[in-house]
Short mmCIF file of C-alpha atoms in Angstrom, two decimals:
data_model
loop_
_atom_site.label_atom_id
_atom_site.label_comp_id
_atom_site.label_asym_id
_atom_site.label_seq_id
_atom_site.Cartn_x
_atom_site.Cartn_y
_atom_site.Cartn_z
CA UNK A 14 -13.44 -99.60 -11.29
CA UNK A 15 -15.69 -96.69 -11.50
CA UNK A 16 -18.26 -96.44 -9.00
CA UNK A 17 -20.94 -99.06 -8.76
CA UNK A 18 -24.86 -99.06 -8.48
CA UNK A 19 -26.18 -99.92 -5.96
CA UNK A 20 -30.14 -101.34 -5.04
CA UNK A 21 -31.66 -97.96 -3.57
CA UNK A 22 -33.06 -99.88 -0.74
CA UNK A 23 -30.22 -102.14 -0.28
CA UNK A 24 -26.78 -102.31 -0.60
CA UNK A 25 -26.62 -104.62 -3.49
CA UNK A 26 -24.26 -103.21 -6.52
CA UNK A 27 -24.90 -104.41 -10.20
CA UNK A 28 -22.27 -106.66 -10.27
CA UNK A 29 -24.07 -109.40 -7.76
CA UNK A 30 -24.87 -112.12 -9.71
CA UNK A 31 -28.41 -112.36 -10.79
CA UNK A 32 -29.15 -108.83 -10.01
CA UNK A 33 -31.87 -106.81 -11.97
CA UNK A 34 -33.30 -102.99 -10.93
CA UNK A 35 -36.10 -101.63 -11.25
CA UNK A 36 -37.55 -98.03 -11.94
CA UNK A 37 -37.32 -96.84 -8.33
CA UNK A 38 -33.64 -98.17 -8.56
CA UNK A 39 -34.81 -101.10 -6.04
CA UNK A 40 -33.36 -104.62 -6.89
CA UNK A 41 -35.12 -107.99 -7.51
CA UNK A 42 -33.56 -109.48 -4.29
CA UNK A 43 -35.45 -107.25 -2.22
CA UNK A 44 -38.62 -107.66 -4.40
CA UNK A 45 -38.22 -110.95 -3.70
CA UNK A 46 -38.12 -110.58 0.35
CA UNK A 47 -41.15 -108.41 0.17
CA UNK A 48 -42.54 -110.75 -1.87
CA UNK A 49 -41.53 -113.68 1.26
CA UNK A 50 -42.96 -111.40 3.99
CA UNK A 51 -46.29 -110.72 2.12
CA UNK A 52 -47.87 -113.09 -0.23
CA UNK A 53 -46.59 -116.79 1.02
CA UNK A 54 -48.36 -118.68 3.40
CA UNK A 55 -46.20 -120.48 5.42
CA UNK A 56 -48.27 -122.66 7.56
CA UNK A 57 -49.74 -124.04 4.03
CA UNK A 58 -45.48 -124.72 3.57
CA UNK A 59 -45.57 -125.89 6.95
CA UNK A 60 -48.32 -128.68 6.14
CA UNK A 61 -46.28 -129.47 3.31
CA UNK A 62 -42.99 -130.24 5.00
CA UNK A 63 -45.20 -132.67 7.13
CA UNK A 64 -46.81 -134.07 4.25
CA UNK A 65 -42.74 -134.61 2.92
CA UNK A 66 -41.16 -135.60 5.73
CA UNK A 67 -44.27 -138.25 7.13
CA UNK A 68 -43.73 -139.90 3.41
CA UNK A 69 -39.64 -140.94 4.56
CA UNK A 70 -39.94 -141.26 8.17
CA UNK A 71 -39.92 -144.78 10.12
CA UNK A 72 -39.22 -146.34 6.53
CA UNK A 73 -35.45 -146.61 5.81
CA UNK A 74 -32.62 -146.70 8.30
CA UNK A 75 -32.15 -142.97 8.04
CA UNK A 76 -35.36 -140.83 7.74
CA UNK A 77 -33.17 -138.16 6.22
CA UNK A 78 -29.38 -137.03 5.30
CA UNK A 79 -28.94 -133.56 6.41
CA UNK A 80 -25.45 -131.95 4.79
CA UNK A 81 -23.79 -130.33 7.67
CA UNK A 82 -20.20 -128.00 7.36
CA UNK A 83 -20.79 -126.67 10.88
CA UNK A 84 -22.40 -123.20 10.29
CA UNK A 85 -24.79 -121.44 10.87
CA UNK A 86 -27.60 -122.30 8.46
CA UNK A 87 -26.75 -126.48 8.74
CA UNK A 88 -26.74 -126.31 12.34
CA UNK A 89 -30.56 -124.43 12.49
CA UNK A 90 -31.61 -127.29 9.73
CA UNK A 91 -30.27 -129.97 11.87
CA UNK A 92 -31.77 -128.26 14.79
CA UNK A 93 -34.92 -128.06 13.13
CA UNK A 94 -35.74 -130.69 11.99
CA UNK A 95 -34.57 -133.54 15.24
CA UNK A 96 -36.39 -130.78 17.52
CA UNK A 97 -39.40 -129.97 15.81
CA UNK A 98 -40.26 -133.58 13.74
CA UNK A 99 -38.03 -135.73 15.67
CA UNK A 100 -36.27 -137.22 12.98
CA UNK A 101 -33.31 -139.90 12.78
CA UNK A 102 -30.89 -138.11 10.04
CA UNK A 103 -27.47 -139.44 8.90
CA UNK A 104 -25.56 -136.20 9.27
CA UNK A 105 -23.12 -135.91 6.61
CA UNK A 106 -20.03 -133.72 6.82
CA UNK A 107 -17.41 -133.04 3.62
CA UNK A 108 -14.77 -131.75 5.07
CA UNK A 109 -12.85 -129.28 3.05
CA UNK A 110 -9.77 -129.30 4.60
CA UNK A 111 -9.46 -125.81 6.04
CA UNK A 112 -12.31 -125.85 8.46
CA UNK A 113 -12.15 -123.76 12.14
CA UNK A 114 -11.11 -125.84 15.10
CA UNK A 115 -14.38 -123.36 17.05
CA UNK A 116 -16.03 -124.98 14.06
CA UNK A 117 -15.18 -128.33 15.04
CA UNK A 118 -15.95 -127.99 18.57
CA UNK A 119 -19.35 -126.45 18.06
CA UNK A 120 -20.13 -129.14 15.91
CA UNK A 121 -19.44 -131.67 18.34
CA UNK A 122 -21.64 -130.44 21.29
CA UNK A 123 -23.77 -129.93 18.64
CA UNK A 124 -23.42 -134.19 17.56
CA UNK A 125 -23.90 -134.28 21.04
CA UNK A 126 -26.75 -132.59 22.33
CA UNK A 127 -28.88 -133.59 19.37
CA UNK A 128 -28.12 -137.61 19.42
CA UNK A 129 -27.17 -138.43 16.08
CA UNK A 130 -25.06 -140.53 13.56
CA UNK A 131 -21.85 -138.36 11.79
CA UNK A 132 -20.81 -139.30 8.30
CA UNK A 133 -17.36 -137.41 7.94
CA UNK A 134 -15.00 -137.52 5.05
CA UNK A 135 -11.96 -135.95 4.58
CA UNK A 136 -10.99 -135.66 0.56
CA UNK A 137 -6.70 -136.37 -0.07
CA UNK A 138 -4.73 -132.92 0.38
CA UNK A 139 -2.78 -133.38 -2.52
CA UNK A 140 -5.43 -134.08 -4.86
CA UNK A 141 -7.46 -131.02 -3.49
CA UNK A 142 -3.97 -128.76 -4.23
CA UNK A 143 -4.21 -129.23 -7.94
CA UNK A 144 -7.90 -128.40 -7.86
CA UNK A 145 -8.00 -125.12 -5.63
CA UNK A 146 -4.77 -124.48 -8.00
CA UNK A 147 -6.61 -125.13 -11.44
CA UNK A 148 -9.87 -123.31 -10.11
CA UNK A 149 -8.88 -120.48 -9.08
CA UNK A 150 -6.32 -120.07 -12.80
CA UNK A 151 -9.04 -121.13 -14.71
CA UNK A 152 -11.54 -119.32 -12.85
CA UNK A 153 -10.14 -116.73 -10.22
CA UNK A 154 -11.88 -119.19 -7.27
CA UNK A 155 -10.14 -121.70 -5.53
CA UNK A 156 -13.39 -123.35 -4.04
CA UNK A 157 -14.13 -125.52 -6.96
CA UNK A 158 -13.18 -128.55 -4.67
CA UNK A 159 -15.40 -127.23 -1.67
CA UNK A 160 -18.25 -126.60 -2.96
CA UNK A 161 -18.56 -129.49 -5.38
CA UNK A 162 -17.54 -131.82 -3.10
CA UNK A 163 -20.35 -130.00 -0.42
CA UNK A 164 -23.65 -130.19 -3.14
CA UNK A 165 -22.24 -133.89 -4.62
CA UNK A 166 -20.73 -136.29 -2.04
CA UNK A 167 -23.52 -135.93 0.31
CA UNK A 168 -26.06 -137.35 -2.40
CA UNK A 169 -23.49 -140.26 -2.94
CA UNK A 170 -23.46 -141.02 1.11
CA UNK A 171 -27.35 -141.25 0.34
CA UNK A 172 -27.58 -143.86 -1.94
CA UNK A 173 -24.79 -145.54 -0.78
CA UNK A 174 -27.05 -145.64 2.45
CA UNK A 175 -30.35 -145.91 0.56
CA UNK A 176 -31.68 -142.43 1.73
CA UNK A 177 -34.28 -140.32 -0.29
CA UNK A 178 -34.83 -138.17 1.34
CA UNK A 179 -32.33 -135.40 2.11
CA UNK A 180 -32.53 -131.59 3.13
CA UNK A 181 -30.38 -128.79 2.64
CA UNK A 182 -30.40 -125.26 5.07
CA UNK A 183 -30.75 -121.81 3.27
CA UNK A 184 -32.92 -121.46 -0.41
CA UNK A 185 -30.86 -119.73 -2.82
CA UNK A 186 -33.15 -116.89 -2.85
CA UNK A 187 -32.54 -115.44 0.53
CA UNK A 188 -29.96 -114.22 -1.87
CA UNK A 189 -30.06 -114.55 -5.45
CA UNK A 190 -32.97 -114.59 -8.12
CA UNK A 191 -31.52 -118.37 -9.63
CA UNK A 192 -34.94 -119.06 -7.79
CA UNK A 193 -38.14 -117.44 -6.36
CA UNK A 194 -40.16 -118.14 -3.06
CA UNK A 195 -43.16 -119.24 -5.08
CA UNK A 196 -40.85 -122.63 -5.46
CA UNK A 197 -40.03 -125.94 -3.86
CA UNK A 198 -35.98 -125.46 -4.23
CA UNK A 199 -34.99 -129.01 -5.20
CA UNK A 200 -31.18 -129.11 -5.08
CA UNK A 201 -30.71 -131.45 -8.02
CA UNK A 202 -28.05 -131.47 -10.67
CA UNK A 203 -29.25 -128.95 -12.69
CA UNK A 204 -29.17 -126.49 -9.76
CA UNK A 205 -25.72 -127.63 -9.31
CA UNK A 206 -24.63 -126.83 -12.98
CA UNK A 207 -26.32 -124.05 -12.62
CA UNK A 208 -24.03 -121.89 -9.82
CA UNK A 209 -22.25 -124.34 -7.95
CA UNK A 210 -19.60 -125.56 -9.83
CA UNK A 211 -18.16 -123.11 -11.75
CA UNK A 212 -19.42 -124.60 -14.97
CA UNK A 213 -16.64 -127.70 -15.09
CA UNK A 214 -17.89 -130.10 -14.04
CA UNK A 215 -15.92 -133.63 -13.08
CA UNK A 216 -15.03 -134.63 -16.14
CA UNK A 217 -13.71 -131.60 -17.45
CA UNK A 218 -11.42 -131.27 -14.45
CA UNK A 219 -10.22 -134.60 -14.83
CA UNK A 220 -8.99 -132.70 -18.65
CA UNK A 221 -7.76 -130.04 -16.84
CA UNK A 222 -4.51 -131.64 -15.00
CA UNK A 223 -3.76 -134.07 -17.75
CA UNK A 224 -3.17 -136.81 -16.43
CA UNK A 225 -2.49 -135.35 -12.71
CA UNK A 226 -5.11 -136.83 -11.30
CA UNK A 227 -7.69 -140.26 -11.92
CA UNK A 228 -11.08 -140.63 -12.32
CA UNK A 229 -11.54 -142.47 -9.05
CA UNK A 230 -9.67 -139.36 -7.15
CA UNK A 231 -12.66 -137.13 -8.31
CA UNK A 232 -15.14 -138.73 -7.81
CA UNK A 233 -16.69 -137.29 -4.59
CA UNK A 234 -16.31 -133.93 -6.90
CA UNK A 235 -19.06 -135.45 -9.19
CA UNK A 236 -22.53 -135.46 -9.17
CA UNK A 237 -24.10 -138.94 -9.16
CA UNK A 238 -25.52 -140.34 -12.54
CA UNK A 239 -29.51 -139.15 -12.07
CA UNK A 240 -30.78 -143.06 -13.45
CA UNK A 241 -29.24 -143.64 -9.61
CA UNK A 242 -31.32 -141.44 -8.37
CA UNK A 243 -34.21 -141.57 -9.79
CA UNK A 244 -33.85 -145.15 -8.28
CA UNK A 245 -33.82 -144.42 -4.83
CA UNK A 246 -36.49 -141.94 -5.57
CA UNK A 247 -34.72 -139.25 -3.64
CA UNK A 248 -35.75 -135.95 -2.83
CA UNK A 249 -33.41 -133.11 -2.39
CA UNK A 250 -34.53 -130.11 -1.01
CA UNK A 251 -34.06 -126.72 0.72
CA UNK A 252 -35.89 -126.51 4.36
CA UNK A 253 -36.36 -122.97 3.82
CA UNK A 254 -38.42 -123.55 1.22
CA UNK A 255 -41.06 -124.71 4.09
CA UNK A 256 -39.83 -122.81 6.39
CA UNK A 257 -39.47 -118.99 7.10
CA UNK A 258 -35.36 -118.43 7.10
CA UNK A 259 -34.15 -116.00 9.46
CA UNK A 260 -30.13 -115.91 9.89
CA UNK A 261 -30.37 -113.63 13.24
CA UNK A 262 -33.19 -115.11 14.93
CA UNK A 263 -31.56 -119.03 14.16
CA UNK A 264 -28.52 -117.89 15.86
CA UNK A 265 -30.27 -116.80 19.30
CA UNK A 266 -32.03 -120.44 18.90
CA UNK A 267 -28.61 -122.32 18.65
CA UNK A 268 -26.37 -119.79 20.51
CA UNK A 269 -29.30 -120.66 23.13
CA UNK A 270 -30.07 -124.19 23.00
CA UNK A 271 -26.96 -126.03 21.72
CA UNK A 272 -24.71 -123.64 22.92
CA UNK A 273 -22.86 -123.11 19.29
CA UNK A 274 -20.29 -120.57 18.93
CA UNK A 275 -19.45 -118.00 16.19
CA UNK A 276 -15.95 -117.16 15.54
CA UNK A 277 -14.16 -113.53 14.57
CA UNK A 278 -13.72 -114.00 10.40
CA UNK A 279 -11.32 -111.60 8.97
CA UNK A 280 -13.52 -108.72 7.16
CA UNK A 281 -16.42 -109.60 8.58
CA UNK A 282 -17.84 -106.46 10.57
CA UNK A 283 -18.94 -107.10 14.81
CA UNK A 284 -22.09 -108.26 15.19
CA UNK A 285 -21.78 -110.80 12.13
CA UNK A 286 -19.44 -113.42 14.24
CA UNK A 287 -21.78 -116.45 13.37
CA UNK A 288 -21.23 -115.90 9.27
CA UNK A 289 -18.75 -117.88 7.20
CA UNK A 290 -16.90 -119.85 9.59
CA UNK A 291 -15.97 -122.83 8.72
CA UNK A 292 -12.85 -121.90 6.15
CA UNK A 293 -9.29 -120.37 7.53
CA UNK A 294 -9.71 -119.09 3.79
CA UNK A 295 -13.00 -117.25 3.85
CA UNK A 296 -11.21 -113.97 4.06
CA UNK A 297 -9.55 -114.78 0.56
CA UNK A 298 -11.87 -115.49 -0.89
CA UNK A 299 -13.62 -112.31 -0.33
CA UNK A 300 -11.04 -110.24 -0.97
CA UNK A 301 -10.76 -111.63 -4.76
CA UNK A 302 -14.66 -111.30 -4.97
CA UNK A 303 -13.84 -107.40 -3.90
CA UNK A 304 -11.43 -107.61 -6.60
CA UNK A 305 -13.30 -108.52 -8.94
CA UNK A 306 -16.77 -107.58 -8.87
CA UNK A 307 -15.90 -104.03 -6.22
CA UNK A 308 -17.50 -105.75 -3.58
CA UNK A 309 -18.02 -108.62 -1.12
CA UNK A 310 -19.72 -109.91 2.35
CA UNK A 311 -20.23 -107.15 4.09
CA UNK A 312 -22.33 -105.47 1.30
CA UNK A 313 -24.42 -109.20 1.81
CA UNK A 314 -24.36 -109.00 5.22
CA UNK A 315 -25.92 -105.34 5.68
CA UNK A 316 -28.31 -105.66 2.67
CA UNK A 317 -30.12 -108.73 4.84
CA UNK A 318 -30.37 -106.47 7.45
CA UNK A 319 -32.42 -104.01 5.89
CA UNK A 320 -34.34 -106.08 4.27
CA UNK A 321 -35.37 -107.26 7.70
CA UNK A 322 -35.61 -103.65 9.40
CA UNK A 323 -32.41 -104.21 11.35
CA UNK A 324 -30.23 -101.41 9.75
CA UNK A 325 -30.70 -98.54 8.11
CA UNK A 326 -29.21 -98.26 3.60
CA UNK A 327 -26.65 -95.39 5.21
CA UNK A 328 -25.55 -97.71 8.10
CA UNK A 329 -24.83 -100.51 6.19
CA UNK A 330 -22.85 -98.53 3.31
CA UNK A 331 -21.41 -97.23 6.28
CA UNK A 332 -20.72 -100.78 6.97
CA UNK A 333 -19.33 -101.57 3.57
CA UNK A 334 -16.98 -98.26 3.61
CA UNK A 335 -15.52 -99.75 6.68
CA UNK A 336 -14.85 -103.43 6.72
CA UNK A 337 -14.35 -103.67 2.85
CA UNK A 338 -11.45 -103.40 0.31
CA UNK A 339 -8.85 -104.90 3.25
CA UNK A 340 -6.03 -107.21 2.20
CA UNK A 341 -6.58 -110.61 4.74
CA UNK A 342 -3.54 -111.52 7.05
CA UNK A 343 -4.72 -115.54 5.37
CA UNK A 344 -3.75 -114.39 2.16
CA UNK A 345 0.16 -115.53 2.93
CA UNK A 346 -0.77 -119.04 4.33
CA UNK A 347 -3.17 -119.75 0.59
CA UNK A 348 -0.06 -118.57 -1.51
CA UNK A 349 1.47 -120.59 0.67
CA UNK A 350 -0.71 -123.65 0.09
CA UNK A 351 -1.24 -123.35 -3.46
CA UNK A 352 2.20 -122.01 -4.44
CA UNK A 353 1.42 -119.20 -5.95
CA UNK A 354 3.24 -114.80 -5.51
CA UNK A 355 1.23 -112.63 -4.50
CA UNK A 356 2.19 -110.65 -8.22
CA UNK A 357 1.19 -114.21 -9.47
CA UNK A 358 -1.99 -114.61 -6.90
CA UNK A 359 -2.78 -110.97 -8.40
CA UNK A 360 -2.71 -111.12 -12.10
CA UNK A 361 -4.88 -114.03 -12.25
CA UNK A 362 -7.71 -112.59 -9.81
CA UNK A 363 -7.40 -109.04 -11.54
CA UNK A 364 -7.65 -110.80 -14.78
CA UNK A 365 -10.82 -112.41 -14.23
CA UNK A 366 -12.55 -108.53 -12.95
#
């Protein structure tokens, strides 16, 4: 791949989704962060959050539903809503099948410390294998089952338990330009189809797998019908639309208050032990991204710290050059799981570049 054009302020390259550059070479994501710091009335946003919560508090078996991976963002969301507002949430975890032992241990501590009810769901391993292979072959991304399940399954739980208020964590405006900070980011079917499901619905996947799975097998990965959600009178929003999101500050708080622990992740630089600790195959996913787009997680992490004045651009590029484009040890395990040779892996990954 030829040398990538990068933002003149952060280190995101031209292959980053939704990115554009102004005449000074500064990317739109950096300009969104500048807007976030200087133009948003966060006190007014917090008032909106309080008003939203009070519409639902005490009227149902649970005040809200919180989808929970066990990572830094969902842990902060749970901590904040319980501690700041005293809510009684139902915590819903969609277990993609590759949770690290450390995140499971930390989650147990968090649940006990905060005193919350937890709904934990793990889909059929045999189905997961088929979905991973199919989405990798078709899109060069084996995480279809994970991302669709994480965003769709909790909505089915909300319907079944009659919990209309759903809180997610960080807004996508932290990372991309699909949405801006000016609006409350609704986590709905439009968002799901826009950048979660890779353009493949559960119905599409049923056709792709040609009788290897049944329609009911794919329900956890399908978004509920809008008529059912409207009947529930649901609101599904990002907490980060109402409070300023700062990962490093939030990590320090949940580490101190809840005993939440980070972990070492393949090719994630030291000092970012809070990042993407939920999955054994995160290193493989990042490696595929490098093959396809020429950059990966260190560029994302460095860019966030540059925008928050914690890192210079020169230091950011040093992280990129040191930690990107490394073959992850977990690749062997991944290939065994989905039944591919390394030669086949490279052929598929490069075909989606």
